[in-house]
GROMACS .gro file of C-alpha atoms in nm:
model
  140
    1MET     CA    1   6.382   2.620  11.188
    2SER     CA    2   6.230   2.332  11.301
    3ASP     CA    3   5.897   2.376  11.507
    4TYR     CA    4   6.041   2.205  11.852
    5THR     CA    5   5.815   2.173  12.141
    6GLY     CA    6   5.861   2.109  12.462
    7ASP     CA    7   5.965   2.202  12.816
    8THR     CA    8   6.082   2.535  12.690
    9GLY     CA    9   5.785   2.670  12.654
   10TYR     CA   10   5.861   2.708  12.266
   11ASP     CA   11   5.547   2.754  12.014
   12GLY     CA   12   5.706   2.802  11.781
   13GLY     CA   13   5.576   3.154  11.653
   14SER     CA   14   5.823   3.422  11.574
   15TYR     CA   15   6.063   3.615  11.664
   16GLY     CA   16   6.279   3.909  11.593
   17GLU     CA   17   6.522   4.181  11.625
   18ILE     CA   18   6.501   4.583  11.604
   19GLU     CA   19   6.761   4.781  11.562
   20THR     CA   20   6.800   5.165  11.502
   21GLY     CA   21   7.063   5.419  11.593
   22GLU     CA   22   7.187   5.710  11.393
   23ASN     CA   23   7.569   5.820  11.325
   24HIS     CA   24   7.714   6.127  11.332
   25GLU     CA   25   8.084   6.199  11.205
   26SER     CA   26   8.236   6.522  11.065
   27LEU     CA   27   8.468   6.612  10.866
   28ASP     CA   28   8.739   6.979  10.900
   29GLN     CA   29   9.005   7.041  10.657
   30LEU     CA   30   9.264   7.360  10.732
   31HIS     CA   31   9.386   7.492  10.394
   32GLN     CA   32   9.615   7.748  10.436
   33VAL     CA   33   9.810   7.962  10.101
   34ASP     CA   34  10.113   8.260  10.103
   35ALA     CA   35  10.217   8.385   9.895
   36SER     CA   36  10.471   8.733   9.754
   37GLN     CA   37  10.564   8.860   9.482
   38ASN     CA   38  10.865   9.159   9.501
   39THR     CA   39  10.939   9.290   9.191
   40TYR     CA   40  11.230   9.626   9.081
   41ASP     CA   41  11.310   9.719   8.807
   42SER     CA   42  11.569  10.080   8.728
   43GLN     CA   43  11.692  10.198   8.449
   44PHE     CA   44  11.963  10.548   8.364
   45GLY     CA   45  12.135  10.722   8.064
   46VAL     CA   46  12.364  10.956   8.105
   47TYR     CA   47  12.385  11.179   7.778
   48GLU     CA   48  12.721  11.361   7.736
   49GLN     CA   49  12.775  11.605   7.468
   50ASP     CA   50  13.136  11.773   7.432
   51HIS     CA   51  13.318  12.082   7.209
   52ALA     CA   52  13.506  12.307   7.180
   53SER     CA   53  13.713  12.493   6.867
   54ALA     CA   54  14.065  12.738   6.843
   55GLU     CA   55  14.119  13.080   6.652
   56SER     CA   56  14.399  13.191   6.607
   57THR     CA   57  14.473  13.515   6.388
   58SER     CA   58  14.765  13.737   6.314
   59PHE     CA   59  14.803  13.995   6.106
   60ASP     CA   60  15.182  14.206   6.043
   61GLN     CA   61  15.215  14.436   5.842
   62GLY     CA   62  15.562  14.727   5.837
   63HIS     CA   63  15.672  14.915   5.604
   64GLN     CA   64  15.982  15.167   5.676
   65VAL     CA   65  16.167  15.415   5.396
   66SER     CA   66  16.489  15.525   5.524
   67TYR     CA   67  16.745  15.830   5.313
   68THR     CA   68  16.969  16.032   5.276
   69ASP     CA   69  16.996  16.268   5.062
   70ALA     CA   70  17.400  16.360   4.918
   71SER     CA   71  17.526  16.631   5.167
   72GLY     CA   72  17.449  16.363   5.492
   73ALA     CA   73  17.080  16.443   5.613
   74THR     CA   74  16.939  16.137   5.705
   75TYR     CA   75  16.529  16.095   5.629
   76GLN     CA   76  16.389  15.746   5.841
   77GLU     CA   77  16.036  15.657   5.807
   78SER     CA   78  15.885  15.350   6.000
   79ASP     CA   79  15.540  15.246   6.037
   80PHE     CA   80  15.437  14.902   6.169
   81THR     CA   81  15.113  14.793   6.190
   82SER     CA   82  15.105  14.467   6.405
   83TYR     CA   83  14.721  14.286   6.503
   84ASP     CA   84  14.657  13.946   6.712
   85HIS     CA   85  14.345  13.797   6.746
   86SER     CA   86  14.282  13.403   6.906
   87ALA     CA   87  13.940  13.261   7.007
   88ALA     CA   88  13.875  12.950   7.198
   89GLU     CA   89  13.509  12.808   7.242
   90THR     CA   90  13.410  12.483   7.429
   91ASP     CA   91  13.036  12.396   7.472
   92HIS     CA   92  12.979  12.080   7.756
   93VAL     CA   93  12.575  11.965   7.725
   94PHE     CA   94  12.564  11.658   8.008
   95ALA     CA   95  12.239  11.439   8.068
   96ALA     CA   96  12.118  11.186   8.285
   97GLU     CA   97  11.760  11.052   8.306
   98GLY     CA   98  11.635  10.744   8.517
   99SER     CA   99  11.352  10.509   8.607
  100GLU     CA  100  11.304  10.258   8.917
  101THR     CA  101  10.979  10.127   8.999
  102ALA     CA  102  10.908   9.852   9.230
  103SER     CA  103  10.622   9.638   9.399
  104SER     CA  104  10.532   9.413   9.621
  105SER     CA  105  10.235   9.184   9.671
  106GLU     CA  106  10.135   8.991   9.899
  107PHE     CA  107   9.851   8.746   9.897
  108HIS     CA  108   9.712   8.478  10.277
  109GLN     CA  109   9.445   8.293  10.194
  110LEU     CA  110   9.261   8.066  10.484
  111ASP     CA  111   9.000   7.842  10.398
  112ALA     CA  112   8.876   7.586  10.688
  113ILE     CA  113   8.537   7.387  10.616
  114ARG     CA  114   8.419   7.187  10.815
  115ALA     CA  115   8.123   6.953  10.677
  116GLN     CA  116   7.864   6.687  10.948
  117LEU     CA  117   7.750   6.390  10.789
  118ASP     CA  118   7.500   6.261  11.034
  119SER     CA  119   7.287   5.909  10.895
  120ALA     CA  120   7.003   5.696  11.009
  121PHE     CA  121   6.998   5.330  11.077
  122THR     CA  122   6.729   5.067  11.087
  123SER     CA  123   6.859   4.692  11.087
  124MET     CA  124   6.607   4.438  11.163
  125THR     CA  125   6.629   4.081  11.156
  126ALA     CA  126   6.332   3.779  11.207
  127VAL     CA  127   6.268   3.465  11.187
  128ASN     CA  128   5.942   3.276  11.143
  129GLY     CA  129   5.839   2.961  11.339
  130GLY     CA  130   5.695   2.856  10.954
  131GLY     CA  131   6.075   2.665  10.868
  132THR     CA  132   6.146   3.071  10.682
  133ALA     CA  133   6.336   3.257  10.794
  134GLU     CA  134   6.360   3.618  10.657
  135LEU     CA  135   6.631   3.900  10.681
  136GLY     CA  136   6.547   4.233  10.583
  137VAL     CA  137   6.784   4.580  10.617
  138ALA     CA  138   6.640   4.917  10.540
  139SER     CA  139   6.814   5.191  10.591
  140ASN     CA  140   6.789   5.572  10.593
   0.00000   0.00000   0.00000
């Protein structure tokens, strides 16, 4: 810039502008997780056993004597034995076992994040009348 002296009254001095300020910003974030898990298990077993047996015994014995003499007299003798035996046996075994399990779980999570961002700044522009222009910027 040149030195100008005229009717305006500018004498070639320096001119400067300074600006300061603050910025405030915030960040909000919400994160939510919902989860669940269910399990079910069952085991059952049935065991069975059958056994059967039968026995039958039959015994018969007989004896018979018959005699007739010359005069016509008759002698007769009978003897008879009979034996019967029957047996039946059955066995039955029944067993059952089992197990059953169930589980359920739930998970809930809620995260809220809030961040505050603060900053301050200073800005300055300076013009010197000696024909040199300087610009300076500083921020915090």
